[in-house]
PDB file of C-alpha atoms and ligand atoms in Angstrom:
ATOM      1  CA  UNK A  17      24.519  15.649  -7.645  1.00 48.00           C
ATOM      2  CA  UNK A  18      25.493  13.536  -5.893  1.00 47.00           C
ATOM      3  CA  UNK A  19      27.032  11.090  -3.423  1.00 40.00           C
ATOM      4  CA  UNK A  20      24.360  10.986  -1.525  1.00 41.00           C
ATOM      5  CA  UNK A  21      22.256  10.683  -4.725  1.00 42.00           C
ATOM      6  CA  UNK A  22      19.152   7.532  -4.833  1.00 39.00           C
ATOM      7  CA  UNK A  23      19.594   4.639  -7.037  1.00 36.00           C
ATOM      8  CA  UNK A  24      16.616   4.714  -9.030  1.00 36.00           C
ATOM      9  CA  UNK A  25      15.737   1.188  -7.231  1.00 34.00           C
ATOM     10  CA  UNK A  26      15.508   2.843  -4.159  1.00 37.00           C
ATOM     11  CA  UNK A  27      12.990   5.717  -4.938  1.00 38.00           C
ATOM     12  CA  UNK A  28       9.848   3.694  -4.244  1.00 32.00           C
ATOM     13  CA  UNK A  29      11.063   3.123  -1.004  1.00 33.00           C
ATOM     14  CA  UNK A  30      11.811   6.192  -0.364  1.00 36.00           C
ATOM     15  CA  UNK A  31       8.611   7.633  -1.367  1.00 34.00           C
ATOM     16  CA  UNK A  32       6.879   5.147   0.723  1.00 31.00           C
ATOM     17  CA  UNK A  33       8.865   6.385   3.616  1.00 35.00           C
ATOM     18  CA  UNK A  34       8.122  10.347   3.468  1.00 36.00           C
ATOM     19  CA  UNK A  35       4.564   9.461   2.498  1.00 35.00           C
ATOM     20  CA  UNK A  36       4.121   7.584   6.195  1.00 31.00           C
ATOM     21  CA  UNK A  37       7.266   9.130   7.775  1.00 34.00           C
ATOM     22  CA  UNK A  38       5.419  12.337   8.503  1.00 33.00           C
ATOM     23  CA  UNK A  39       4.721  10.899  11.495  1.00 31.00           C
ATOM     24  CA  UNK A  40       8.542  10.945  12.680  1.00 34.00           C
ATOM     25  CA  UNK A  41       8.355  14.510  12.484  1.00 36.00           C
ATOM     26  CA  UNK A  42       5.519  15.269  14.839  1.00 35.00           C
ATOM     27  CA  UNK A  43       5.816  17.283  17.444  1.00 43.00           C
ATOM     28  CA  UNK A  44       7.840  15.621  20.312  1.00 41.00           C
ATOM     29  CA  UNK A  45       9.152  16.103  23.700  1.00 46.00           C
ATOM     30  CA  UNK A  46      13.063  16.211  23.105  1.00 52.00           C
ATOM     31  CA  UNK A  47      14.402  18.527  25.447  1.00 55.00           C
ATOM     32  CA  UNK A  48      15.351  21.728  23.947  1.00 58.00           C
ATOM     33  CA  UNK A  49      14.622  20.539  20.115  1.00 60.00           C
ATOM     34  CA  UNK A  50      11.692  21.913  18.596  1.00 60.00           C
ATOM     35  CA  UNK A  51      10.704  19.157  15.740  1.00 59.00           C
ATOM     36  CA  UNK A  52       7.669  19.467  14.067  1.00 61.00           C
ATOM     37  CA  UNK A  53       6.308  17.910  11.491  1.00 58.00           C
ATOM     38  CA  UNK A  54       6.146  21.569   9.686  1.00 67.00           C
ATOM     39  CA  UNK A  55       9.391  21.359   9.335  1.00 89.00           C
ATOM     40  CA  UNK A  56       9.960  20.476   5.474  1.00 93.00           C
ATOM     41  CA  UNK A  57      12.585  22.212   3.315  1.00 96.00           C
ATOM     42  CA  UNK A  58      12.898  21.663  -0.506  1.00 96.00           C
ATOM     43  CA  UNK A  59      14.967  22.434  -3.005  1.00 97.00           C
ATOM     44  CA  UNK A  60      14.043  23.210  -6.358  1.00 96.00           C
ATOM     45  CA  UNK A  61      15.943  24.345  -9.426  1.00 97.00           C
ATOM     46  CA  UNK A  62      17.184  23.518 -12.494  1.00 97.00           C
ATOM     47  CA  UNK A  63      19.559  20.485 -12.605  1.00 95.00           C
ATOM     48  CA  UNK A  64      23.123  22.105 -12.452  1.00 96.00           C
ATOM     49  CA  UNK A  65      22.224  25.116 -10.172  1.00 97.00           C
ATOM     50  CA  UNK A  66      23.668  23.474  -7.090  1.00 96.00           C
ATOM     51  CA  UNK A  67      21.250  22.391  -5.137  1.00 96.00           C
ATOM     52  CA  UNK A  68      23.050  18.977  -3.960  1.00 95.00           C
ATOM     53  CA  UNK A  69      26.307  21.414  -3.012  1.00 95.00           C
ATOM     54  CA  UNK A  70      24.296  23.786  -1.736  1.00 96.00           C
ATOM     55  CA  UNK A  71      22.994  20.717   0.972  1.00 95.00           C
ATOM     56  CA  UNK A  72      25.874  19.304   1.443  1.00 94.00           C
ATOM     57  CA  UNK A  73      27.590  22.534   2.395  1.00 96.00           C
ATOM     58  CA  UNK A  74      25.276  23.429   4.908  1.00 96.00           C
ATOM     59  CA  UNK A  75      24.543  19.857   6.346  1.00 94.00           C
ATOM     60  CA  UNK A  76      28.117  18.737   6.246  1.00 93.00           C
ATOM     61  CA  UNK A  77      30.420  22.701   5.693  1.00 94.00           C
ATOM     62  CA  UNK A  78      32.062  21.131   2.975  1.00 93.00           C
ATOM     63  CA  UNK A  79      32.240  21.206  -1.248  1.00 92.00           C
ATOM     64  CA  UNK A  80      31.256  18.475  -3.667  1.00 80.00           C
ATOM     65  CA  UNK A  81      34.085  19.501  -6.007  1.00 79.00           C
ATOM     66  CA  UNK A  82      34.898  17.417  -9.473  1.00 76.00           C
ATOM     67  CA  UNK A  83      32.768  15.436 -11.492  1.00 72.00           C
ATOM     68  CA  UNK A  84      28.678  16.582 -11.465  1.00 81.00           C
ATOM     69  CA  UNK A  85      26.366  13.301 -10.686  1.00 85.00           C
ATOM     70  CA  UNK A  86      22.694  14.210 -11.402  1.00 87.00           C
ATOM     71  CA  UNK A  87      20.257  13.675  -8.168  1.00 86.00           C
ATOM     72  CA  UNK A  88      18.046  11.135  -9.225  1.00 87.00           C
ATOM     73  CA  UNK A  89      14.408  10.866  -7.769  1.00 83.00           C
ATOM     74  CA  UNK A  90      14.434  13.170  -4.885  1.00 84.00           C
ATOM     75  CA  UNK A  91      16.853  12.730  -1.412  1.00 88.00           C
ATOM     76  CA  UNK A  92      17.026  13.967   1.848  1.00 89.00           C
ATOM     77  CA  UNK A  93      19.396  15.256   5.010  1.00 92.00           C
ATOM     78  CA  UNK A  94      18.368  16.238   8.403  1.00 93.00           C
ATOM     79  CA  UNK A  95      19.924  19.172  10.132  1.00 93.00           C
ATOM     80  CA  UNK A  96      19.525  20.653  13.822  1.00 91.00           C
ATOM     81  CA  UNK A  97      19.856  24.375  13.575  1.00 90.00           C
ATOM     82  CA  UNK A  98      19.748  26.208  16.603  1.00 88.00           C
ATOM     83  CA  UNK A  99      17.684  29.399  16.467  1.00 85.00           C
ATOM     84  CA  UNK A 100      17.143  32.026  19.133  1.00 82.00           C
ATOM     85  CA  UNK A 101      18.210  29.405  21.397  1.00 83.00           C
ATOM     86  CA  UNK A 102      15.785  26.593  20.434  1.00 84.00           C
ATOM     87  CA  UNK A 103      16.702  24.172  18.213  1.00 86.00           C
ATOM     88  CA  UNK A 104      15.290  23.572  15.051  1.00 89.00           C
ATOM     89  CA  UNK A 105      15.265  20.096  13.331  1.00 90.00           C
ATOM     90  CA  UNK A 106      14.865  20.659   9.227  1.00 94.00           C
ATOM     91  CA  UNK A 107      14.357  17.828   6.899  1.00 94.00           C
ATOM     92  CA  UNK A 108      15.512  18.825   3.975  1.00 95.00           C
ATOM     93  CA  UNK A 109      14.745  17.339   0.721  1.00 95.00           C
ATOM     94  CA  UNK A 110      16.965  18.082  -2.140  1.00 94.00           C
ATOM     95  CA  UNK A 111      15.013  17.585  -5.581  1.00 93.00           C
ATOM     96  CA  UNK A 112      16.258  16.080  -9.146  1.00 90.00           C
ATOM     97  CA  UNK A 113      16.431  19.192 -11.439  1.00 90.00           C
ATOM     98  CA  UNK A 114      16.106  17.666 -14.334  1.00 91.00           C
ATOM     99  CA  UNK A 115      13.432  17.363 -16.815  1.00 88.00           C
ATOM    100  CA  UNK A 116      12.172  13.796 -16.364  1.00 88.00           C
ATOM    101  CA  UNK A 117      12.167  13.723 -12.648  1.00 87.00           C
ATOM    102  CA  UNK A 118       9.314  16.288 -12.552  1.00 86.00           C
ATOM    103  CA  UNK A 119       6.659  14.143 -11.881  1.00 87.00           C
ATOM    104  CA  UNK A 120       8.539  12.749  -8.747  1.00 84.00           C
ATOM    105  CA  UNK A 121       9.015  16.318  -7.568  1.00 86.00           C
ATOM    106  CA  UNK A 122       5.462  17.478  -8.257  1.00 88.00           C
ATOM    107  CA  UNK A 123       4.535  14.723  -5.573  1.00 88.00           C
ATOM    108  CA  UNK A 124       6.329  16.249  -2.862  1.00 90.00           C
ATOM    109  CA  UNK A 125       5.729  19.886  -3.298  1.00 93.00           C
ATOM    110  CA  UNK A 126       2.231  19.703  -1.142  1.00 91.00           C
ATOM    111  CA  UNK A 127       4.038  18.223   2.067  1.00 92.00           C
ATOM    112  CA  UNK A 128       7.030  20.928   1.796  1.00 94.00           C
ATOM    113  CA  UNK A 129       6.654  23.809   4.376  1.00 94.00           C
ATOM    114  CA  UNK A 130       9.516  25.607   2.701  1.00 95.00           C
ATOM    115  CA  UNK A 131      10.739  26.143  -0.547  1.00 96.00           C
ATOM    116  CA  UNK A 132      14.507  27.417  -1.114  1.00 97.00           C
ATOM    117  CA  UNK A 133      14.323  27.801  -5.426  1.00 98.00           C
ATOM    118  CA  UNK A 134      17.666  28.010  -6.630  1.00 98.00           C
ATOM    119  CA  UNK A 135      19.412  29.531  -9.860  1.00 98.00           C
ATOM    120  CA  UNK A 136      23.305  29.580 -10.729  1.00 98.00           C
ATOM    121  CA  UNK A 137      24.069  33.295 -11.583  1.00 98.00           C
ATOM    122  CA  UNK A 138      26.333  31.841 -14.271  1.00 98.00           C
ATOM    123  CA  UNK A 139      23.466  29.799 -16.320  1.00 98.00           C
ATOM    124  CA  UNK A 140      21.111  32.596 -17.931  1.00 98.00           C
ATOM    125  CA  UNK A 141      18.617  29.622 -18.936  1.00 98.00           C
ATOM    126  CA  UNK A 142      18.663  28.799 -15.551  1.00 98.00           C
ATOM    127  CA  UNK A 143      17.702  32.347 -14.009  1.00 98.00           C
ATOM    128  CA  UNK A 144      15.393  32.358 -17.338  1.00 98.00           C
ATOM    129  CA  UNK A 145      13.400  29.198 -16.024  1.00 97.00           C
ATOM    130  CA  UNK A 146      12.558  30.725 -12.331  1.00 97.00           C
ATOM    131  CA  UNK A 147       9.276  31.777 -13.697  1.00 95.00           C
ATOM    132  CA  UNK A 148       8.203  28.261 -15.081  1.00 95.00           C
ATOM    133  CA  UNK A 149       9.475  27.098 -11.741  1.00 95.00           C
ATOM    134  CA  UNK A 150       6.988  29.961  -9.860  1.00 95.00           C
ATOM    135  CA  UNK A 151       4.184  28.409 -11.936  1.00 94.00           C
ATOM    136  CA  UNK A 152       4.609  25.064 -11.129  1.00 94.00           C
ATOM    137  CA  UNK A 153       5.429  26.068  -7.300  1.00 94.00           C
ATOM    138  CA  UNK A 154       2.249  27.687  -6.953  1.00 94.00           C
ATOM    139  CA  UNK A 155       0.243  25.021  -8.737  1.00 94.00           C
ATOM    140  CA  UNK A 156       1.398  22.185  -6.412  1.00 94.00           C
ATOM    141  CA  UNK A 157       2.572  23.666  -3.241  1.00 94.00           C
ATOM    142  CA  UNK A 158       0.660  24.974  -0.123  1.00 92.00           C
ATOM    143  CA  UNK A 159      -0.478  28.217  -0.731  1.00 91.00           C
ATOM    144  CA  UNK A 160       1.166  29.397   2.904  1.00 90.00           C
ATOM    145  CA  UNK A 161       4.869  27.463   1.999  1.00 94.00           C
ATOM    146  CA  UNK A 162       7.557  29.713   3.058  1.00 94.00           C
ATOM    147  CA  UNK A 163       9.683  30.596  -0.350  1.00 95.00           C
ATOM    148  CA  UNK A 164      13.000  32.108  -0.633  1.00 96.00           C
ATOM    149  CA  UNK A 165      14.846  32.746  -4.017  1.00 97.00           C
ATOM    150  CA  UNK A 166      18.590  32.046  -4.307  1.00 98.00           C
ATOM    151  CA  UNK A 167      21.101  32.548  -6.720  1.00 98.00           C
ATOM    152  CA  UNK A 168      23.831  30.662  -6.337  1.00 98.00           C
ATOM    153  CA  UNK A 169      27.758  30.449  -7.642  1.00 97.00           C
ATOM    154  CA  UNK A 170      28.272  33.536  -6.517  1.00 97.00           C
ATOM    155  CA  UNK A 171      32.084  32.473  -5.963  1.00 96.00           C
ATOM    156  CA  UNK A 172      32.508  32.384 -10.183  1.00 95.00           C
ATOM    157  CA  UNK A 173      32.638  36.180 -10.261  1.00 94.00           C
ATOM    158  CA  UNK A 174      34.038  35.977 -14.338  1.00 95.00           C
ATOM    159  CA  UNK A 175      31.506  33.486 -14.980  1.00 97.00           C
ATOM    160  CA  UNK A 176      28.209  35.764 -14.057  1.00 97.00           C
ATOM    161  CA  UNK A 177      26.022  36.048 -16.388  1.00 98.00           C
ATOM    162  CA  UNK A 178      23.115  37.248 -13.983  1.00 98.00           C
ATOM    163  CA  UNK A 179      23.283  40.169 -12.612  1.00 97.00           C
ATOM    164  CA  UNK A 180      22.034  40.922  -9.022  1.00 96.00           C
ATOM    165  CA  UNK A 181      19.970  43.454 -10.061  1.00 97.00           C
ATOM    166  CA  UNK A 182      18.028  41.237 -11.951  1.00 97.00           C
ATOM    167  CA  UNK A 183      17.624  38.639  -9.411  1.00 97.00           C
ATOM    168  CA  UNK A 184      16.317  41.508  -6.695  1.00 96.00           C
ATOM    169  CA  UNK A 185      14.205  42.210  -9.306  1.00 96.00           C
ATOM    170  CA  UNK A 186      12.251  39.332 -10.400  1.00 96.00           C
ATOM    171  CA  UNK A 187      12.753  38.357  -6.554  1.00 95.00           C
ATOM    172  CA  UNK A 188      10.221  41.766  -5.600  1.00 94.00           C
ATOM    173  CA  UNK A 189       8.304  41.682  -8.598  1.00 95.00           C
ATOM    174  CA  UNK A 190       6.790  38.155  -6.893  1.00 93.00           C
ATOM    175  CA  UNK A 191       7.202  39.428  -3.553  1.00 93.00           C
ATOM    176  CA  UNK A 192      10.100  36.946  -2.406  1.00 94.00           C
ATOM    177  CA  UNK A 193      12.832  37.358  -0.267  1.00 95.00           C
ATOM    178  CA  UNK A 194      16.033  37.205  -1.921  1.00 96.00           C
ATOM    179  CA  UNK A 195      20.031  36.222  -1.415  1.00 96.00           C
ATOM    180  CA  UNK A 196      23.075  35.339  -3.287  1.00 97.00           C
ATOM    181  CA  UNK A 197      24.836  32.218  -2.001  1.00 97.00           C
ATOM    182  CA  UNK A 198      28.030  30.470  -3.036  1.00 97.00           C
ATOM    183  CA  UNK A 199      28.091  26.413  -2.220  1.00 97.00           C
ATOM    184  CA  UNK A 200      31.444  26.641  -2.724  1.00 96.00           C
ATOM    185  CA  UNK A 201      32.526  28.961  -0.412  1.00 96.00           C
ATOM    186  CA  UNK A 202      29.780  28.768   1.879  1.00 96.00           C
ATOM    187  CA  UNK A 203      29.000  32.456   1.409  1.00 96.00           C
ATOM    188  CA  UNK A 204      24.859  33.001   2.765  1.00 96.00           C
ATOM    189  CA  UNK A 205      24.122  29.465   2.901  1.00 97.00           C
ATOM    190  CA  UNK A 206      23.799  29.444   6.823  1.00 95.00           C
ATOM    191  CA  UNK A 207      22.025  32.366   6.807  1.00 94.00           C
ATOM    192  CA  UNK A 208      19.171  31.237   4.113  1.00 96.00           C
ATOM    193  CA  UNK A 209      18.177  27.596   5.980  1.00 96.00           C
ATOM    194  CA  UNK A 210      18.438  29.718   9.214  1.00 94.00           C
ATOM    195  CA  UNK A 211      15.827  32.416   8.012  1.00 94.00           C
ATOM    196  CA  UNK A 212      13.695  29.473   6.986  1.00 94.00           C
ATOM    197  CA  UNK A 213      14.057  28.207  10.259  1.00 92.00           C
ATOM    198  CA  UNK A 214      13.108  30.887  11.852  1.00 89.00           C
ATOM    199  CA  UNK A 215       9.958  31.566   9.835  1.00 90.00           C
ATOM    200  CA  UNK A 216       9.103  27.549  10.319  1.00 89.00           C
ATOM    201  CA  UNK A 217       9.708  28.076  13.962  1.00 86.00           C
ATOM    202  CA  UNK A 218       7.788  31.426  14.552  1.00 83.00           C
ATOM    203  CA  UNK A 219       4.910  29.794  12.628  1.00 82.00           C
ATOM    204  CA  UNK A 220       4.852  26.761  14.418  1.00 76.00           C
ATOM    205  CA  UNK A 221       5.291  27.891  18.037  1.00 71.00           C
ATOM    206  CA  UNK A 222       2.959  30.851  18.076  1.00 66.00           C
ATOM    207  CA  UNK A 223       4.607  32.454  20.996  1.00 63.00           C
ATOM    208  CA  UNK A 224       2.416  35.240  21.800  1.00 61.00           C
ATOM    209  CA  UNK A 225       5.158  37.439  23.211  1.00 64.00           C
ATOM    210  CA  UNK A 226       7.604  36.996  20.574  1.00 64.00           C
ATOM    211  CA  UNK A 227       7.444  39.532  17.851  1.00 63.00           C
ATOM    212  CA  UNK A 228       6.767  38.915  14.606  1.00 68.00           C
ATOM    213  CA  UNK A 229       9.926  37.497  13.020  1.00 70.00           C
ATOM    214  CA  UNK A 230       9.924  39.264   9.435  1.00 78.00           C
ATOM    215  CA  UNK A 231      11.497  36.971   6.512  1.00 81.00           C
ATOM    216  CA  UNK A 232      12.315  39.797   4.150  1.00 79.00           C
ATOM    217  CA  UNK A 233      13.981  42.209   6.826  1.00 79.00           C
ATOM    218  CA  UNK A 234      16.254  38.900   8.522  1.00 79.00           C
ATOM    219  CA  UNK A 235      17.897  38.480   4.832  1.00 78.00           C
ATOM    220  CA  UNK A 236      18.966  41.513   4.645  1.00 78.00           C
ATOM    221  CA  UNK A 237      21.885  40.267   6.489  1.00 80.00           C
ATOM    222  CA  UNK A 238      22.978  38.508   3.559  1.00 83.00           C
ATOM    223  CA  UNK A 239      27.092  39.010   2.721  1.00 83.00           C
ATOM    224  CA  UNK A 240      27.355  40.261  -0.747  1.00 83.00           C
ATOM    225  CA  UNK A 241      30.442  39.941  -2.942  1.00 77.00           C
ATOM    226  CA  UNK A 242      31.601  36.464  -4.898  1.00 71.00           C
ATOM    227  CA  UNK A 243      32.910  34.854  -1.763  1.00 66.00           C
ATOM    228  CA  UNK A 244      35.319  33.936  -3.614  1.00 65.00           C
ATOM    229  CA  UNK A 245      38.055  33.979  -1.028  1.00 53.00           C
ATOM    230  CA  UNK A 246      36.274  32.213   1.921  1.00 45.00           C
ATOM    231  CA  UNK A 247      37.420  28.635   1.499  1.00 42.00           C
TER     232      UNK A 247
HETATM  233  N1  LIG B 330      31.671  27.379  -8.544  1.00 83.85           N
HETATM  234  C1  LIG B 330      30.636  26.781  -7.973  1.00 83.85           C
HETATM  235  N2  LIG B 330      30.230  25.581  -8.437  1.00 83.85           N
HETATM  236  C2  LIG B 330      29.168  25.002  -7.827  1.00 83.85           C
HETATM  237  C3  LIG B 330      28.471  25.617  -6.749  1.00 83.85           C
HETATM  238  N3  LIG B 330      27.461  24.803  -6.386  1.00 83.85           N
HETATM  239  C4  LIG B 330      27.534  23.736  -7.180  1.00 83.85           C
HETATM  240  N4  LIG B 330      28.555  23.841  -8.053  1.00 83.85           N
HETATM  241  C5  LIG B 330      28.926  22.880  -9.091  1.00 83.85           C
HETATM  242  O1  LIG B 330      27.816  22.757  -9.976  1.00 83.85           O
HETATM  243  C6  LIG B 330      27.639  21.409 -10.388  1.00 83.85           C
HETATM  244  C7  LIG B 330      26.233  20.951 -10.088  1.00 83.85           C
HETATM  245  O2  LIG B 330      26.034  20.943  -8.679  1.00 83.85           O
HETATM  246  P1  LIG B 330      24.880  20.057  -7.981  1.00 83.85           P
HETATM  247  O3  LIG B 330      24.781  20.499  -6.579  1.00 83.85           O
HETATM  248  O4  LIG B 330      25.108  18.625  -8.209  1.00 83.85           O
HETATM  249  O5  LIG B 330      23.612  20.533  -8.816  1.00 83.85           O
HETATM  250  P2  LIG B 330      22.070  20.134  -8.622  1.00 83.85           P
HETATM  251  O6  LIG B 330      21.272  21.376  -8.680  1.00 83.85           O
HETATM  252  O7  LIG B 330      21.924  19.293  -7.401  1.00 83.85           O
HETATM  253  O8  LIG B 330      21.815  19.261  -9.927  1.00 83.85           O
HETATM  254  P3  LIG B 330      20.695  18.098 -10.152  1.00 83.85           P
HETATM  255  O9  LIG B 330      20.979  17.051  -9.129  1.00 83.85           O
HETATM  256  O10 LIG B 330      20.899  17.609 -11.548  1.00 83.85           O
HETATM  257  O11 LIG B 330      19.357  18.743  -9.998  1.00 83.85           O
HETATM  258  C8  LIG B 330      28.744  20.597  -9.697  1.00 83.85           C
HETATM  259  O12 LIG B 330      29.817  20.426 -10.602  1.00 83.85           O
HETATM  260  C9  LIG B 330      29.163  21.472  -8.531  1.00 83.85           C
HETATM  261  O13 LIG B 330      30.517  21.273  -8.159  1.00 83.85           O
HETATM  262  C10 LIG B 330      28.936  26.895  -6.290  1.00 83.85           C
HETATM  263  O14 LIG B 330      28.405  27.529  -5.363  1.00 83.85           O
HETATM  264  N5  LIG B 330      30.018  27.416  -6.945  1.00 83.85           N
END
């Protein structure tokens, strides 16, 4: 990543602030905004898979193209979705893939409600690493977190290495809901932080007369193709 990417000077601070910052994210009064402290997105990948992009696109609609800055540490963006007519505030935490940030990421997988775990259909070690990444989700997140699997750069159709047969596949054979998303073009990303709103927002509110919102069915809305003409 990143513009928006920590200077390593500034990770303490940050850490101190989502340690004790949970408490900005109780629930409060704001007229028609449902924010909850419940409400904690992370992504997780390998570094390269697009995780920054993927942020940026849906926080900002736009494309981090040219050079690729590494997240360092861990970062974070705020977004108000609006969902079934309620809105929806997400914190969203966007992860450093690489190797020796992993002890700064294993710290914040037990306060993350949600999990979006990326890979970039056109890096096979990256699809090949999901299943370390399982492992290490379920040893140090909640054992209720919300999970969705995405792979991502759809838009580099000659580039694809992974096909999406293979990411439905290892996507049911763990039981998680799947979609194919494209930073670039923008193609599903919408659609996968608003499914995880929805599930954060139906498990939150309880409503007793709203039906059971069902992760797996709502993604089958997903747009499939590259995307590669959308922006
Ligand atoms: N074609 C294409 N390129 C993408 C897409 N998403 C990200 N990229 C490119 O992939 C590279 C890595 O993107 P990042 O979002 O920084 O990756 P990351 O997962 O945040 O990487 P780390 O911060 O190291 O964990 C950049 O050069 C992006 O421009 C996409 O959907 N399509």
């Amino acid at each position: 990543m990143s513009q928006m990417g920590l200077r390593e000077a500034q990770m303490p601070q940050l850490a101190k602030t989502s340690a004790n910052g949970l408490a900005d994210f109780e629930p409060v009064a704001e007229r028609n905004c449902f924010v909850s402290s419940k409400n904690l997105v992370m992504l997780v990948g390998d570094s390269g898979v697009g995780k920054t992009c993927l942020l940026v696109r849906f926080k900002d609609g736009a494309f981090l193209a040219g050079s690729f800055i590494s997240t360092v540490g861990i970062d974070f963006r705020n977004k108000v979705l609006t969902v079934d007519g309620v809105k929806v505030k997400l914190q969203i935490w966007d992860t450093a893939g690489q190797e020796r940030f992993r002890s700064v990421t294993h710290a914040y997988y037990r306060d993350a409600h949600a999990l979006l775990l990326l890979y970039d259909v056109t890096n096979k070690a990256s699809f090949d690493n999901i299943q370390a990444w399982l492992t290490e989700i379920h040893e140090y997140a909640q054992q209720d977190v919300v999970l969705m699997l995405l792979g991502n750069k759809v838009d580099s159709a000659q580039d694809r290495v992974v096909k999406r047969e293979d990411g439905e596949k290892l996507a049911k054979e763990y039981g998680v809901p799947f979609m194919e998303t494209s930073a670039k073009s923008g193609l599903n990303v919408e659609l996968a932080f608003t499914a995880i709103a929805k599930e954060l927002k139906h498990r939150s509110m309880k409503l007793p007369n709203e039906p059971k919102f069902k992760l797996h069915d709502y993604v089958k809305k997903e747009v499939r193709g590259s995307g590669c003409c959308r922006s």
